[in-house]
PDB file of C-alpha atoms in Angstrom:
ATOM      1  CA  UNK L   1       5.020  -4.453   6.154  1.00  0.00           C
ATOM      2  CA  UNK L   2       5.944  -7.899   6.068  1.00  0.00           C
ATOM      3  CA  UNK L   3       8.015 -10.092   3.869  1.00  0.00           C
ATOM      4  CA  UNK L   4      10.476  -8.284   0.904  1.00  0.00           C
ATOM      5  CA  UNK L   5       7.582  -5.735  -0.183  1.00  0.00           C
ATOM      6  CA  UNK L   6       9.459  -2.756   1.718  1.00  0.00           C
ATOM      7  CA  UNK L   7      12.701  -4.374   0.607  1.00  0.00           C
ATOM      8  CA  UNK L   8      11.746  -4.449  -3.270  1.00  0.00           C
ATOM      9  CA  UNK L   9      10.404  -0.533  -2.656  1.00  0.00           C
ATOM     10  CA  UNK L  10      13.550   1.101  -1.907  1.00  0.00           C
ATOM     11  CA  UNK L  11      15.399  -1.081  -4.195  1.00  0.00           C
ATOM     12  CA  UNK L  12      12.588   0.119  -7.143  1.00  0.00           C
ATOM     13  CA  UNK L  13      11.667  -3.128  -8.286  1.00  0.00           C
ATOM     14  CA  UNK L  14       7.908  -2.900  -6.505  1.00  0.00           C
ATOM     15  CA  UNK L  15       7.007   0.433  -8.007  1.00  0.00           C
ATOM     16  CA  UNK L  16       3.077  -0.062  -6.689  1.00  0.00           C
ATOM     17  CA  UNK L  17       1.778  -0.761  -3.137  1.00  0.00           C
ATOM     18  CA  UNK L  18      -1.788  -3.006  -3.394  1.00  0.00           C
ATOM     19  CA  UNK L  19      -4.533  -3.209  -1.157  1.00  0.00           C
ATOM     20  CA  UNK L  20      -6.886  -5.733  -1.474  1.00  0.00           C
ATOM     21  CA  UNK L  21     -10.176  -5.246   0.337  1.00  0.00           C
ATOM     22  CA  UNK L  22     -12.826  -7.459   1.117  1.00  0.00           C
ATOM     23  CA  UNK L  23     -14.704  -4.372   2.735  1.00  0.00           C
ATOM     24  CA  UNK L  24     -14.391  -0.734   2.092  1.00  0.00           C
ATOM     25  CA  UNK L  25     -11.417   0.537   4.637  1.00  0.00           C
ATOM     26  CA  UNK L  26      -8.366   2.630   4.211  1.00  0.00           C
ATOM     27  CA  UNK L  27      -6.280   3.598   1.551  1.00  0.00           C
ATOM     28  CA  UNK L  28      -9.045   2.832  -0.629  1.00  0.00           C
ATOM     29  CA  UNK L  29     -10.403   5.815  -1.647  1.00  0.00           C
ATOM     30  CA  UNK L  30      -8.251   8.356   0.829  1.00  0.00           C
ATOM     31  CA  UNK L  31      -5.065   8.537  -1.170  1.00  0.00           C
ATOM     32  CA  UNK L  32      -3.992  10.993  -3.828  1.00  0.00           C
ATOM     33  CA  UNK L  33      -1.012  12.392  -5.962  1.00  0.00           C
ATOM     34  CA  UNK L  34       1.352  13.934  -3.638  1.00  0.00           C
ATOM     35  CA  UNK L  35       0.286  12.444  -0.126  1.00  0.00           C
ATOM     36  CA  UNK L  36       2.800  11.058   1.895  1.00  0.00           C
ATOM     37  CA  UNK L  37       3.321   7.133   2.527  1.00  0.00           C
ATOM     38  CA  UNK L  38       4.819   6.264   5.770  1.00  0.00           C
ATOM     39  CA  UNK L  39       6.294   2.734   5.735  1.00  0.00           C
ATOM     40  CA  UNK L  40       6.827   0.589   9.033  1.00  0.00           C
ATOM     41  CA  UNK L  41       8.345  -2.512   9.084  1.00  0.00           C
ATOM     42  CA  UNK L  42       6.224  -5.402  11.288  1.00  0.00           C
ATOM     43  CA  UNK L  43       7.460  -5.185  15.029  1.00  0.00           C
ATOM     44  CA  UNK L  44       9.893  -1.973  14.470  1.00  0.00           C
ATOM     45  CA  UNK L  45       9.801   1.627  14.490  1.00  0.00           C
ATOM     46  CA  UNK L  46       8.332   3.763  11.007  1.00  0.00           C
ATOM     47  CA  UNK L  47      11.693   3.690   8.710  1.00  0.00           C
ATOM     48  CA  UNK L  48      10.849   5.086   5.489  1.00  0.00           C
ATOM     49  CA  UNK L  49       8.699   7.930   3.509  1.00  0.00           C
ATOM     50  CA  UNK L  50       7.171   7.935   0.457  1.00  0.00           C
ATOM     51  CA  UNK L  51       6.023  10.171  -1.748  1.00  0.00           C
ATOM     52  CA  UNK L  52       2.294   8.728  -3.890  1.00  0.00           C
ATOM     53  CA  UNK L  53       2.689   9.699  -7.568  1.00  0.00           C
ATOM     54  CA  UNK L  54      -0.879   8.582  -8.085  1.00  0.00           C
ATOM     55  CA  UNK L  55      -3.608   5.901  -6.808  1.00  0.00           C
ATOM     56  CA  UNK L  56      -5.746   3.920  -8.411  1.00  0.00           C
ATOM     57  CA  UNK L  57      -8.968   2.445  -6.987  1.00  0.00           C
ATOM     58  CA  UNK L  58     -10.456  -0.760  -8.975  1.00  0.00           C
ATOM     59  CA  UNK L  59     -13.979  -1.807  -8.369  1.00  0.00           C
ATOM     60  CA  UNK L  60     -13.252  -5.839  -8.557  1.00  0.00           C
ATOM     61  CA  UNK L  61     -16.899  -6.101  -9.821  1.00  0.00           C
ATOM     62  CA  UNK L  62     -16.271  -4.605 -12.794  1.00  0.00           C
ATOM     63  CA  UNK L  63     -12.643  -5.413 -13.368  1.00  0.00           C
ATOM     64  CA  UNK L  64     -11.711  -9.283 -13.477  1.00  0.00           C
ATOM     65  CA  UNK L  65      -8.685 -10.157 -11.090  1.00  0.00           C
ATOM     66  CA  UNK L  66      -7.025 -11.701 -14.052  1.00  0.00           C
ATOM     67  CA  UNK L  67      -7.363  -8.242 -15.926  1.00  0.00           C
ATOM     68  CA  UNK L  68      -5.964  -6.644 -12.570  1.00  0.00           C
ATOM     69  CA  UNK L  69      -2.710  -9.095 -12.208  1.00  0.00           C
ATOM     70  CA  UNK L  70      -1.908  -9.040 -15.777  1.00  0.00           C
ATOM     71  CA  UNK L  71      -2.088  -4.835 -15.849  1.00  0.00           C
ATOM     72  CA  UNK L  72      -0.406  -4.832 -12.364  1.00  0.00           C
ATOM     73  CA  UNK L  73       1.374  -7.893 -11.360  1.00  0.00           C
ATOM     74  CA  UNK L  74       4.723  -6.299 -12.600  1.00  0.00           C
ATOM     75  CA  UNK L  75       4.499  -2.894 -10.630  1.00  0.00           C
ATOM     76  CA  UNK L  76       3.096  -4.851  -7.397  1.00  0.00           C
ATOM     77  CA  UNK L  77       6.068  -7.106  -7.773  1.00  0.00           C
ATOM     78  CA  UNK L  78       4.473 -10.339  -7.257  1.00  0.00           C
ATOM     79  CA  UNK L  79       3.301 -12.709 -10.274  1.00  0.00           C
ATOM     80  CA  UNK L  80       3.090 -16.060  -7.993  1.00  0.00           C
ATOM     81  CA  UNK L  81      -0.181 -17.420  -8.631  1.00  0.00           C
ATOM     82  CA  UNK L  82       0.045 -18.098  -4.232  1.00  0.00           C
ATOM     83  CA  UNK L  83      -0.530 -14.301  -3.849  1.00  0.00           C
ATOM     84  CA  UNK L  84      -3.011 -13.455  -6.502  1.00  0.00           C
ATOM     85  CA  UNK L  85      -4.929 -17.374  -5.135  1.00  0.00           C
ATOM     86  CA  UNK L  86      -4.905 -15.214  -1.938  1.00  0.00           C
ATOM     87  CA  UNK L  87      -6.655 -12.290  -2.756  1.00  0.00           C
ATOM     88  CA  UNK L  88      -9.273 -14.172  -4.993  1.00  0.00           C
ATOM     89  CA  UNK L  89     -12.380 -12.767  -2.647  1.00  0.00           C
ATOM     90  CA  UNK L  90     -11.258  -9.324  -2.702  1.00  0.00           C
ATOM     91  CA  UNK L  91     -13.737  -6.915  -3.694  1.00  0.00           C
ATOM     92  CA  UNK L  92     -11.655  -3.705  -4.037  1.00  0.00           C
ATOM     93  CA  UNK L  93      -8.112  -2.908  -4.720  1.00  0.00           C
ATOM     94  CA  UNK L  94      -6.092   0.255  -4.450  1.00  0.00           C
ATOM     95  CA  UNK L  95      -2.570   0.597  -6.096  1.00  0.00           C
ATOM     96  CA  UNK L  96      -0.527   3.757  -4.681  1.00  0.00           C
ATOM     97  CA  UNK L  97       2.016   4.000  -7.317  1.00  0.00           C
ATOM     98  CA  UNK L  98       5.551   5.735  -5.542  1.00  0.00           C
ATOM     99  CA  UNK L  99       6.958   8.321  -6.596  1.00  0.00           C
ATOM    100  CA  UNK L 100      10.233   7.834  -4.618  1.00  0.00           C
ATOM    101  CA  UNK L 101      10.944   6.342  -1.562  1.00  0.00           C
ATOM    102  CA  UNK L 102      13.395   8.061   1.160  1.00  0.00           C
ATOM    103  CA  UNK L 103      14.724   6.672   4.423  1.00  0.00           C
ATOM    104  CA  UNK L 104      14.013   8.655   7.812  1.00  0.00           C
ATOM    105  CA  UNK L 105      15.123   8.620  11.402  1.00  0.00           C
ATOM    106  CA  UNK L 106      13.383   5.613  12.768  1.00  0.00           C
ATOM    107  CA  UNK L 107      10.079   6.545  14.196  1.00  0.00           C
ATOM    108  CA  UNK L 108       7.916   4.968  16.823  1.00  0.00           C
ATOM    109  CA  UNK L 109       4.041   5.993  15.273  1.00  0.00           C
ATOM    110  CA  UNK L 110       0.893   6.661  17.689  1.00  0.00           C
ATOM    111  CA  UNK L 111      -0.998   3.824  16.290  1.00  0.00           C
ATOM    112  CA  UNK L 112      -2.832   1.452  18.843  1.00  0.00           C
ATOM    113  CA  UNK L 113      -4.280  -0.701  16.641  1.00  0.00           C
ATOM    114  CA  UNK L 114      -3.780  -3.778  14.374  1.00  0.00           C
ATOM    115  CA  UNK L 115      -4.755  -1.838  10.824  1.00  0.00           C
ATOM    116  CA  UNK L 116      -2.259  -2.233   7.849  1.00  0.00           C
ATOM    117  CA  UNK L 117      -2.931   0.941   6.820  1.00  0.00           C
ATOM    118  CA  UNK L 118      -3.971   4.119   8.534  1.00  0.00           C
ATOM    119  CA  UNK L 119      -5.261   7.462   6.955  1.00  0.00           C
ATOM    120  CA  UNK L 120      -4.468  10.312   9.370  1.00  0.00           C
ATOM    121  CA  UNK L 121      -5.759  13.222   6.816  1.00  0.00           C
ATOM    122  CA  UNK L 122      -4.651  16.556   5.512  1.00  0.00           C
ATOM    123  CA  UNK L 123      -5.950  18.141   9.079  1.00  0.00           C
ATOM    124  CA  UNK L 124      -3.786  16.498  10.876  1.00  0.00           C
ATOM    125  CA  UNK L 125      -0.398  17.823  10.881  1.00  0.00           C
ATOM    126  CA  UNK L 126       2.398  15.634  10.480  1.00  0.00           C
ATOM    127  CA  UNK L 127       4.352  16.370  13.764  1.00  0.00           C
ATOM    128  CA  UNK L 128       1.405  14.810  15.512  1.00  0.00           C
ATOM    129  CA  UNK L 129       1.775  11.242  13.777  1.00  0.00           C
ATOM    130  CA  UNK L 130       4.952  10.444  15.337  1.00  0.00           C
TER     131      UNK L 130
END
């Protein structure tokens, strides 16, 4: 994560994480009540888990932006009209509302790649993701 998004987490002022998606890729549609959200600050090691309370997947075709930011703005934490500008092209956006937020011992994850968000699935056991 970049920015004060983590920041604003743990201090429970950014109750929702969004992801807006221009094509279908992860966590929209792969995240449900009681999955685990492992947060990892840009250029460090993993430092906090997450537990989903429930996710919501919006088809932007069918729901305006403007209907999106004014039912979610608050929760997302960001009302600047710069961010929602931003995501104007977005086709898809998931909201994983937390259920609480809990720091860990700071964890180096196997992940090669430059994703923002990676779905490892219930068959892989956690043990294996760090």
């Amino acid at each position: 994560m970049t920015g004060p998004y983590l920041r604003l987490i743990i201090d429970g002022v950014k109750t929702v994480e969004s992801r807006f998606h221009k094509v279908r890729s992860a966590p929209l549609n792969t995240v449900a009540a009681g999955d685990l959200v492992v947060f990892k600050p840009a250029g460090q090691p993993a430092s906090h888990v997450a537990g989903v309370k429930r996710a919501t997947y919006l088809d932007l075709s069918h729901t305006s932006l403007e209907q999106a930011r004014s039912t979610w703005q608050e929760r997302i934490a960001d009302s600047s009209d710069k961010f929602w500008a931003a995501r104007s092209d977005a086709r898809w956006l998931s909201l994983v509302e937390i259920a609480w937020i809990r720091e860990m011992t700071p964890t180096v994850l196997r992940k090669r790649d430059r994703r923002g968000w990676v779905t490892y699935g219930a068959c892989c056991p956690i043990g294996r993701l760090f």
